[in-house]
XYZ file of C-alpha atoms in Angstrom:
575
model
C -159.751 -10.581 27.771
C -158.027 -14.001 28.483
C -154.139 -13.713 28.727
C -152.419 -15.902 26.587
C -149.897 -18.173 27.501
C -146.633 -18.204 25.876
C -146.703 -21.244 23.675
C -150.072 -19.735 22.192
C -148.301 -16.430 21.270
C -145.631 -18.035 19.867
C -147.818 -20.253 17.750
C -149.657 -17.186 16.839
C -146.097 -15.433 16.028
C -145.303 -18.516 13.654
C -148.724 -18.411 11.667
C -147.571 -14.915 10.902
C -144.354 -16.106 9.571
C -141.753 -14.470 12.387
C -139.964 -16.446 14.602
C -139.382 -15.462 18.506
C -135.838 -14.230 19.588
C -136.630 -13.569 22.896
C -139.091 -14.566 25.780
C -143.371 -13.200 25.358
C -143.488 -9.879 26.804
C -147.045 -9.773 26.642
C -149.398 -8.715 23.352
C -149.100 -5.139 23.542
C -145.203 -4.421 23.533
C -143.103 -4.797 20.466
C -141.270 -8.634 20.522
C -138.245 -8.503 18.914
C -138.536 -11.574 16.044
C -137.054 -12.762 12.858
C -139.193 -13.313 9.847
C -138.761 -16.883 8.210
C -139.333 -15.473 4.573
C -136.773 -12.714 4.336
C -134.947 -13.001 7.260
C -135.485 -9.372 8.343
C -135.385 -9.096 12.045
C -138.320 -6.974 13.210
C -140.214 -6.026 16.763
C -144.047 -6.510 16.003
C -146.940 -6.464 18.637
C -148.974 -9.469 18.903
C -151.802 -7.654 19.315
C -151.158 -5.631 16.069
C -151.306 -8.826 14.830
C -153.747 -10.978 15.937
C -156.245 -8.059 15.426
C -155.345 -7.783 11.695
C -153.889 -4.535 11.826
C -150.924 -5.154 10.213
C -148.472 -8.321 9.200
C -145.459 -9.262 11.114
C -142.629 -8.291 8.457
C -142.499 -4.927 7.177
C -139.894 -5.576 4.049
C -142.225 -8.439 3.014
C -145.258 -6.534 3.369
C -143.735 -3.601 1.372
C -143.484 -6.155 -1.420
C -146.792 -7.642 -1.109
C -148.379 -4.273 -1.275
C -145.388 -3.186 -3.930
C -146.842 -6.236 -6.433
C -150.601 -5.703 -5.602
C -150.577 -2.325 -7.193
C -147.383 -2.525 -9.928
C -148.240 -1.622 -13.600
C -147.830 -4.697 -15.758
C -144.330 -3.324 -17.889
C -146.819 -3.766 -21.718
C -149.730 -1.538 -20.406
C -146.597 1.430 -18.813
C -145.336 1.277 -22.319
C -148.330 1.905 -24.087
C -148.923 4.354 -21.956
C -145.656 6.366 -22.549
C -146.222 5.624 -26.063
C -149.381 7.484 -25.864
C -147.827 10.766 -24.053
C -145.113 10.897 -27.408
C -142.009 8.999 -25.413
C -140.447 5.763 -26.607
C -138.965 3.908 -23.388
C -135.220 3.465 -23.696
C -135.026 0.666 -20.177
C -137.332 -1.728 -18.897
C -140.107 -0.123 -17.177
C -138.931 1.027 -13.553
C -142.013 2.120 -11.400
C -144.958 4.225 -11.600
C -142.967 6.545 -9.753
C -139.313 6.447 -10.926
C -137.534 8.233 -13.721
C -137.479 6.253 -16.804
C -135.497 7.429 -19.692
C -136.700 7.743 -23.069
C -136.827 9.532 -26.082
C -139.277 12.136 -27.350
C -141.037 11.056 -30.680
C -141.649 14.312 -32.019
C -138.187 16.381 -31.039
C -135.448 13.254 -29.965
C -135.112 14.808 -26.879
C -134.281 12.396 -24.132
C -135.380 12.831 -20.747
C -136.301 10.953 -17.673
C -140.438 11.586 -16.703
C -141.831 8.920 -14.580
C -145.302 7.466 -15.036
C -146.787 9.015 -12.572
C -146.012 12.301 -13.702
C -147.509 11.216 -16.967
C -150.592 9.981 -15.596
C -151.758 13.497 -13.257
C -151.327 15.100 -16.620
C -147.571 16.507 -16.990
C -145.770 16.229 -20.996
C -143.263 14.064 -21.416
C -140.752 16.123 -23.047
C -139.582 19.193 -21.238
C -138.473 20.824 -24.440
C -142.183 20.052 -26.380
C -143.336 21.993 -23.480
C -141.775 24.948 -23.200
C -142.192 25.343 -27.106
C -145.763 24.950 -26.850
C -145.873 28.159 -24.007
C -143.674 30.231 -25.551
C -144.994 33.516 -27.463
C -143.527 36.059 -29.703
C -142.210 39.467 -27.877
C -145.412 41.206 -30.188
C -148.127 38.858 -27.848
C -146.611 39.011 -24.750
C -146.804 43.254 -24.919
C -149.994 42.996 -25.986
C -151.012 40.615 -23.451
C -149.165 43.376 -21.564
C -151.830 46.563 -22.591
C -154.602 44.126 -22.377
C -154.015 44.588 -18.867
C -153.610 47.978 -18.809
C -149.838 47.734 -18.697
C -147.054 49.354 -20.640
C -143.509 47.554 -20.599
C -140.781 50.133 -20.174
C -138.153 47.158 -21.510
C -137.700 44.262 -23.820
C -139.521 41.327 -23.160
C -137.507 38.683 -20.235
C -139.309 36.396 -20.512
C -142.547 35.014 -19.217
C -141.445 33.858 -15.541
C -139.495 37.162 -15.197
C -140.066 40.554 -13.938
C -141.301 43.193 -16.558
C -140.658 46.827 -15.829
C -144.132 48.459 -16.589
C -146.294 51.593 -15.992
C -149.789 51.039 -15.089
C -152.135 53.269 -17.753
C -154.569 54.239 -14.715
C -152.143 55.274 -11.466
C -149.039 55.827 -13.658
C -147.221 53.438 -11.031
C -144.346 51.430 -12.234
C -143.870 47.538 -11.544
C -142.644 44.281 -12.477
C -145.567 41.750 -13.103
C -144.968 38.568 -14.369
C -146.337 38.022 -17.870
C -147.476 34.049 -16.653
C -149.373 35.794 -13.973
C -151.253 38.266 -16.267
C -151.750 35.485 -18.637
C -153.578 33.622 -15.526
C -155.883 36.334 -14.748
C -153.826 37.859 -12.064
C -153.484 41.543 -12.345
C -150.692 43.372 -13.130
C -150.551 46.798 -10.688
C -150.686 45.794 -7.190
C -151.609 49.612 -6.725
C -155.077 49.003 -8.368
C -155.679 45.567 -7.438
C -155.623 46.983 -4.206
C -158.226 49.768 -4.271
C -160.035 47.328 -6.461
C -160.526 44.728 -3.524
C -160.591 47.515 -1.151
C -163.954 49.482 -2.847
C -165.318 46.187 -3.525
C -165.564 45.279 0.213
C -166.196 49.043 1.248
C -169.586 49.669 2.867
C -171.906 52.172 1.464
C -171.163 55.480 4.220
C -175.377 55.571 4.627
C -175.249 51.569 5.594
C -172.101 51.949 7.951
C -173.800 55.289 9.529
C -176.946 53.779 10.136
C -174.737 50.533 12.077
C -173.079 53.167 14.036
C -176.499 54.818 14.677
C -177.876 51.377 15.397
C -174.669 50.537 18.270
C -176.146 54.076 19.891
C -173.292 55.924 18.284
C -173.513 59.264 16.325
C -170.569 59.649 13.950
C -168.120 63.484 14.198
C -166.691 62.595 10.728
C -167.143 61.545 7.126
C -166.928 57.543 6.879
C -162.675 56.271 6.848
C -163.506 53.011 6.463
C -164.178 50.102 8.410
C -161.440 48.927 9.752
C -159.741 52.505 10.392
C -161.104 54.688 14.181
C -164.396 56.936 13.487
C -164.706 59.334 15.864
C -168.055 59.135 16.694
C -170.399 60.254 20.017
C -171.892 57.980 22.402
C -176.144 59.195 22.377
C -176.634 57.547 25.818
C -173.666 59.102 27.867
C -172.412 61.407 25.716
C -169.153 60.066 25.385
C -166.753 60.846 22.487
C -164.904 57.849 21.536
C -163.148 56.206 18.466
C -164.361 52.708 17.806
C -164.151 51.268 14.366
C -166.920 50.278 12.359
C -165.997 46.320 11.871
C -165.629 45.564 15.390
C -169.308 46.884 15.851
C -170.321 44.731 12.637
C -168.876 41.726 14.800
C -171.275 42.208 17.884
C -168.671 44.747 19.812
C -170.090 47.387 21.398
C -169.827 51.341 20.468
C -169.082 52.911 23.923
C -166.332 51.342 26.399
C -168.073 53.063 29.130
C -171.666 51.836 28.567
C -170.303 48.799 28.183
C -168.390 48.581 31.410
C -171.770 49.830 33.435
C -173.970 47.473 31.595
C -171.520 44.415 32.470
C -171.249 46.198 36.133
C -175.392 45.580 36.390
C -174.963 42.440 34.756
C -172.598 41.146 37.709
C -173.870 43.133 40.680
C -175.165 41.381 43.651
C -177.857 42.629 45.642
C -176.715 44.424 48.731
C -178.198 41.510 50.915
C -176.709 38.546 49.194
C -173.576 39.895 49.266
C -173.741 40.506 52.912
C -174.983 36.674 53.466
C -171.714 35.643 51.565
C -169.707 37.662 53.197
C -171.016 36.350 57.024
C -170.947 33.369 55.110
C -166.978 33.542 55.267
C -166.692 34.367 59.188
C -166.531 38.556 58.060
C -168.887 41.122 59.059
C -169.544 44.138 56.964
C -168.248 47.321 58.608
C -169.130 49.635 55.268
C -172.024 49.136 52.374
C -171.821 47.218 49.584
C -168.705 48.362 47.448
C -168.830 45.537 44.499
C -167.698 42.135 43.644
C -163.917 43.590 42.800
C -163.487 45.696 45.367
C -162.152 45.596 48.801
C -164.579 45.190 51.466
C -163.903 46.218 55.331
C -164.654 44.025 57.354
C -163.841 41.887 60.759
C -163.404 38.582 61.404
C -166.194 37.248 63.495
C -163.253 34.209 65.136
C -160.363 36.591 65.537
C -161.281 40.349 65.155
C -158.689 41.028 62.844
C -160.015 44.021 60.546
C -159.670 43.081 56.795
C -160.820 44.153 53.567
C -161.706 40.968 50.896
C -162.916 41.321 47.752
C -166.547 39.212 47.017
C -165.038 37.864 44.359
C -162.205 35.855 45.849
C -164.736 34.801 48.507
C -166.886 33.274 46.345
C -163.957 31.990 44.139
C -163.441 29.622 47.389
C -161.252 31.947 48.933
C -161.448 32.856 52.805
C -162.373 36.250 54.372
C -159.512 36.842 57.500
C -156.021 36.005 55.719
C -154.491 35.272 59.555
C -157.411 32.707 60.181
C -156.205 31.060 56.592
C -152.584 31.029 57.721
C -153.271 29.541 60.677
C -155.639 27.006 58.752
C -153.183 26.418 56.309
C -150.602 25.560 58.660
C -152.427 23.305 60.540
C -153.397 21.103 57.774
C -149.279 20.881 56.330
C -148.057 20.546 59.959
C -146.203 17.334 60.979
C -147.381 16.135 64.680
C -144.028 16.473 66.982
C -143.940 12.396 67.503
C -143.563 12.128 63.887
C -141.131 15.123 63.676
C -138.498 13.984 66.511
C -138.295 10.471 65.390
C -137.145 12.436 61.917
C -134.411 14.317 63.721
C -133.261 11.251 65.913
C -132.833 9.470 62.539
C -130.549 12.003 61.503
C -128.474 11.424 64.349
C -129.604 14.217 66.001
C -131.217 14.657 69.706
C -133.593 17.686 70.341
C -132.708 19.960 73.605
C -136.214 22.034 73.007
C -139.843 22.072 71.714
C -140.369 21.861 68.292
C -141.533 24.871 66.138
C -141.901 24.840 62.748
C -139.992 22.571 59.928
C -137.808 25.795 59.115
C -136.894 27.100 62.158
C -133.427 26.278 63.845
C -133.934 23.563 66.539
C -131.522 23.192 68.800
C -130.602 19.326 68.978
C -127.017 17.670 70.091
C -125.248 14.944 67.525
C -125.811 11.660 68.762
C -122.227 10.811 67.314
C -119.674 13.492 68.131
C -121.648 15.518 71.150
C -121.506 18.972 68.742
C -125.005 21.335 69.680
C -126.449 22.744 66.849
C -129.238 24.598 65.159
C -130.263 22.597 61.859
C -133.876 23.308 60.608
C -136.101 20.135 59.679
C -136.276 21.466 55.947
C -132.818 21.066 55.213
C -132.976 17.566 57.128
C -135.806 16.215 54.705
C -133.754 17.916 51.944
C -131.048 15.263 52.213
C -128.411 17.225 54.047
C -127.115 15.802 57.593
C -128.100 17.373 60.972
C -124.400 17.668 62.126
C -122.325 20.231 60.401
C -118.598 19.098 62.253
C -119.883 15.478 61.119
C -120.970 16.374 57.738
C -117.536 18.647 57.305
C -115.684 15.246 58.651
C -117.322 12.963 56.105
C -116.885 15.369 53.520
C -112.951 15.413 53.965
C -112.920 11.799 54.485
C -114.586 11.073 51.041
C -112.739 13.540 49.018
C -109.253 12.320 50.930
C -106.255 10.788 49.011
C -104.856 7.957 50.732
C -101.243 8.410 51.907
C -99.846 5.959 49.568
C -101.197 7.962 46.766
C -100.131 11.327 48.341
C -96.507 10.248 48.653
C -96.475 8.516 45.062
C -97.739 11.832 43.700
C -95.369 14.125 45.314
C -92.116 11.576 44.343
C -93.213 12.031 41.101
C -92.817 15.985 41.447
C -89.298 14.968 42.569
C -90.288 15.702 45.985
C -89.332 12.988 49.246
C -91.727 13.716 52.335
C -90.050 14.208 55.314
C -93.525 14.015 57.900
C -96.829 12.157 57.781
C -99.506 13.110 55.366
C -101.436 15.716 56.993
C -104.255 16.886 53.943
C -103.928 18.220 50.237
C -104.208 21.938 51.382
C -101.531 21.577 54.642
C -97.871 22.480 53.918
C -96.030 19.238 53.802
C -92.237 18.898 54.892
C -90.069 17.519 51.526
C -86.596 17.457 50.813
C -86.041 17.984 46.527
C -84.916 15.170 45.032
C -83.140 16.476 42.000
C -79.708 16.357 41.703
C -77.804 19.451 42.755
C -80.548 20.475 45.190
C -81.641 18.865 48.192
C -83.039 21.871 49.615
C -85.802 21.574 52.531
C -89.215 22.650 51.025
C -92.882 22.919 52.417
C -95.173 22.452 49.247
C -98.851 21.903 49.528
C -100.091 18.263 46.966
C -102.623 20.755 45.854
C -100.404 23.080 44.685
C -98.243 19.820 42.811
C -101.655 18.890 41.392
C -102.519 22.118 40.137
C -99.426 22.016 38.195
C -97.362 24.572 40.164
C -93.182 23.515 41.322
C -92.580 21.969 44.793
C -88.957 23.495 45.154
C -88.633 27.264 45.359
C -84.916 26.468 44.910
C -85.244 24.571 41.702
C -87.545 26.928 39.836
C -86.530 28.826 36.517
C -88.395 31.804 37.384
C -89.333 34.096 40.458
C -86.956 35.182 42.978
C -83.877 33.233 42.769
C -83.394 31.726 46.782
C -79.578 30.245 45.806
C -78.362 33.667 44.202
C -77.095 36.701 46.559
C -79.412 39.365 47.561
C -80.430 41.814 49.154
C -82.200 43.271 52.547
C -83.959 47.022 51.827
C -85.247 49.386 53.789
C -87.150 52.394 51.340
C -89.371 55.289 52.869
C -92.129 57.475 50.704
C -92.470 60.875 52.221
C -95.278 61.750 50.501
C -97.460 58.608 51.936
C -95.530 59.202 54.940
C -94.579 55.195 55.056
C -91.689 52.818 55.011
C -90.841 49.449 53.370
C -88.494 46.452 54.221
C -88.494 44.035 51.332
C -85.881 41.432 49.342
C -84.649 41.348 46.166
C -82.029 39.912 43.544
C -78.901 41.224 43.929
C -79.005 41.276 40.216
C -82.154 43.157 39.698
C -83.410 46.608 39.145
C -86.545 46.404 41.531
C -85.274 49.206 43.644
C -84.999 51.277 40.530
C -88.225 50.729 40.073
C -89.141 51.901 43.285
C -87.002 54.974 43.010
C -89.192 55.920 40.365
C -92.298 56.030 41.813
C -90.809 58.459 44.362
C -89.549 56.305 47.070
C -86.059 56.627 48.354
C -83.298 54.192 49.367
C -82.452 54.260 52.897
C -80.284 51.279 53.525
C -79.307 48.034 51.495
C -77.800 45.087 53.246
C -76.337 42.395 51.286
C -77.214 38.406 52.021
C -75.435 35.076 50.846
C -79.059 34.033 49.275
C -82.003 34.314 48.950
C -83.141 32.254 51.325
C -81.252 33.874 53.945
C -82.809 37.392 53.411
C -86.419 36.127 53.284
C -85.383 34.257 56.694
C -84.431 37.643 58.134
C -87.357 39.784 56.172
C -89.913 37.095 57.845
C -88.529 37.151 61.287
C -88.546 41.256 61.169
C -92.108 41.746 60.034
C -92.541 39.323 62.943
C -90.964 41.366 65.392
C -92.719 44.213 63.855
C -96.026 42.991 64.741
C -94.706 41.458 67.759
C -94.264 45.222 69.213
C -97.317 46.276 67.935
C -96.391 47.736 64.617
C -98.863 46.297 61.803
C -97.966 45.616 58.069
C -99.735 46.402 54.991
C -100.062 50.562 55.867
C -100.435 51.298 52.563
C -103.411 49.823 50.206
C -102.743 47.504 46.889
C -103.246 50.537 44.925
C -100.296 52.593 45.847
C -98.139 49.682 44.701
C -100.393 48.423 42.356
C -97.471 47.745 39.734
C -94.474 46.757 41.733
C -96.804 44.877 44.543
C -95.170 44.431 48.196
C -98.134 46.774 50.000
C -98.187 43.901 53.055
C -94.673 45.383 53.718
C -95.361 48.229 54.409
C -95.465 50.147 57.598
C -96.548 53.388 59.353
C -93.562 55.831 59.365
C -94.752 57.532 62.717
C -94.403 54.068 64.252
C -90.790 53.693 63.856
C -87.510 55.489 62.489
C -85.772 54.404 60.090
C -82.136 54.080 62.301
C -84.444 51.874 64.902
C -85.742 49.668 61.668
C -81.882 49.740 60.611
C -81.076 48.139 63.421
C -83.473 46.012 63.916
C -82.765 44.169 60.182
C -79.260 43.887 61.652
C -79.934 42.369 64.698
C -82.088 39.036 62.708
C -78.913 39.458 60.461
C -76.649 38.193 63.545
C -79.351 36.106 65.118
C -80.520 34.543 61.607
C -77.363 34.210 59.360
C -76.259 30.510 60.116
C -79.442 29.155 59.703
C -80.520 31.152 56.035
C -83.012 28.315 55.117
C -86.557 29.862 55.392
């Protein structure tokens, strides 16, 4: 078909009353236009509507079709008029509510003419008069249908306690649904549909006869197991009698052997099929489902397909379908080195296979490294230390930000901006401080203090305290640890059965983690490790990296040694 040029669509637009609002975008997608009758601002096809499948303006067409098939107001009127309902408005719609009075009761109500015209009353209250029936017909409706109520009448759209006469069983049947035919015990409508559907037992014992079985039992039904014998095998089964009315068979086992003879290949086609595949037969025919063992005639490998996969398309020898299989998805090298050297990378051996490590060097930084072809097409780079590079430089903060960020935390860097996880040198900036501090920004983003000195919790590093040295004898261990001069933490150790061996007092706080830090030092300096005990042994009070192997060292030698970083370290208590 001819494409039309723009000027014709838009002629063709304006025929159909809409107006363009944006350039043709051909005659099958919607073109957003304004109609010139209504205004309304639609998105018709052109094609809808040159074929005459619809007009270009919904709202107008709505009231095109809206006046085609509205009831002139005199002949709704009459109408309502007939059904016994004087309009009280001007006529609405066929299918509105239109108020009006009842002629025969006064009652006003809103029915619409459609309602009145698929056969519905116009007055709700006429209605219900004309169905309603005296508590004497409604019980004998009742016992017309074998029913006795066992209370007043409810009503007819309401349950009604009643005792069938025939099975004695009690219910609640709705008097409207009696009055429509429906029955009233469930109990008896049940048998009743179940004996008129029942099979005569002589009929269903000659179909089991018929399906080659011989029923064990009286008849139970059709849809309920029969135990019945098999008269070819002699098999004693329990199939039911509507299956075999639907074609099923009696006997599973027959059944499978008949479809077995149905399927079987002959001995020598199955052998052409199979040396059809590159196997050879090392055992008789076993069947279609069944392993088969075989060799492969190209490699020798022993295997055992099934016929059935072989003739499904599949091959005999699974290694002859790797290998297959993995030369049709294989890359030539060319094609796979030119990858790699796009990545940056230069190989230093033979290509294998796209996920095995290949050792290549960075054509960037020099690094040697392993990366598998895979993970190159994936996306990622070939050069981990140049990846990890990138990676830091793109998630980096530049040092104007850094330094902005921690002089907002009150904090005035004292080195170069190293990286949000590396301890930064700051002096506090709040007044009354001043103190020398090594936050991390990380730690200032993540909403934690800069200053140790400044904070309102914690151990206090301006307030005296105190150098300890505890022992346990029972985990054969010592401790040395800090605390407030103020505070009952070695209390607290005391009663968890570890004893006080010697307390030395410091200015601050700051000066006795200086000395604590330069002891554990030592400590492990002279080949005495921390953290003897686990976290579970001090899993309240914490401190377990503190601790130390009593056979290591006494406690006089660890005396002295906290006394000797006390002279070395005391005029310079800043940690």
């Amino acid at each position: 078909m001819r494409r039309l040029s723009e000027d014709e669509a838009i002629a063709s637009m304006r025929s159909a009353g809409m107006e363009p609002l944006e350039p043709y975008p051909g005659s099958m997608a919607p073109w957003r236009s304004r109609c010139t009758s209504c205004g309304a601002i639609g998105s018709p096809r052109l094609s809808h509507l040159r074929g005459g499948r619809q007009g270009g303006c919904r709202p107008c067409g709505y009231r095109r079709n809206g006046g085609v098939s509205r009831v002139p107001e005199d002949q709704a009127i009459a109408e309502m008029r007939t059904a016994g309902a004087e309009p009280l408005e001007p006529y609405p719609g066929v299918n509105k509510p239109w108020a009006c009075r009842c002629t025969t009761c006064g009652t006003i109500g809103t029915p619409s003419l459609g309602s009145i015209r698929r056969g519905q009353g116009a007055c709700i209250t006429c209605g219900h008069a004309r169905i309603r029936i005296t508590a004497e017909e409604a019980i004998a409706c009742m016992r017309a249908a074998n029913l006795d109520p066992l209370d007043p009448y409810p009503g007819m759209r309401s349950g009604w306690r009643s005792r069938c006469m025939n099975c004695q069983t009690i219910g609640y049947p709705w008097l409207s649904s009696i009055r429509k035919g429906i029955g009233g015990c469930k109990k008896c409508g049940n048998a009743k549909s179940a004996a008129s559907r029942r099979i005569p037992e002589d009929q269903a014992v000659a179909n089991m006869r018929a399906a080659g079985m011989e029923p064990l039992e009286p008849y139970p039904g059709s849809t309920v197991p029969w135990r019945s014998r098999c008269t070819d095998c002699g098999t004693v089964s329990t199939p039911m009698l509507s299956n075999i009315r639907k074609g099923a068979g009696g006997c599973k086992r027959c059944g499978y052997a008949r479809n077995g003879k149905a399927f079987r290949l002959p001995e020598d086609q199955a052998i052409a099929s199979l040396r059809a595949a590159g196997m050879e037969p090392l055992e008789p025919y076993p069947g279609v489902m069944k392993g088969w063992k075989s060799r492969c005639t190209v490699c020798g490998t022993l295997g055992q397909p099934r016929l059935l996969s072989i003739r499904r398309g599949q091959g005999g020898c699974v290694p002859c379908g790797n290998l297959r299989s993995g030369d049709t998805r294989r890359t030539p090298e060319k094609q796979v080195i030119e990858e790699l050297r796009a990545a940056g990378m230069e190989p230093l051996e033979s290509y294998s296979t796209s996920d095995s490590p290949w050792k290549a060097r960075c054509l960037r930084c020099g690094t040697i490294s392993s990366p598998r072809l895979v993970s190159i097409r994936s996306g990622n780079g070939g050069c981990n230390a140049c990846g990890r590079i990138q990676a830091a430089e793109s998630c980096r903060i530049p040092e104007e930000q850094a330094v902005a960020e921690m002089r907002a935390a009150h904090l005035e860097p004292l080195e170069p901006y190293q990286g949000m996880h590396s301890p930064w040198l700051c002096r506090c900036t709040l007044p009354g401080c001043g103190a020398i501090c090594s936050p991390r920004l990380a730690s200032i983003r993540a909403g934690q203090g800069g200053c140790r000195s400044c904070a309102e919790w914690g151990f206090n590093w301006n307030a005296p305290a105190v150098i300890y040295i505890i022992t346990h004898l029972a985990f054969g261990a010592h401790k040395v640890g800090v605390t407030g001069a103020d505070t009952d933490r070695l209390a607290a150790f005391q009663r968890l059965g570890w004893q006080v061996h010697h307390e030395a007092p410091m200015p601050t706080g700051a000066a006795a983690y200086t000395v604590e830090q330069a002891l554990h030092k030592r400590l492990r300096e002279i080949g005495i490790p921390g953290a003897f005990l686990s976290r579970n042994n001090l899993a309240k009070l914490g401190g377990y990296s503190e601790t130390i192997d009593a056979k290591a060292i006494s406690l006089s030698d660890l005396e002295r040694f906290v006394h000797e970083e006390i002279s070395k370290h005391y005029n310079d208590p800043e940690p």
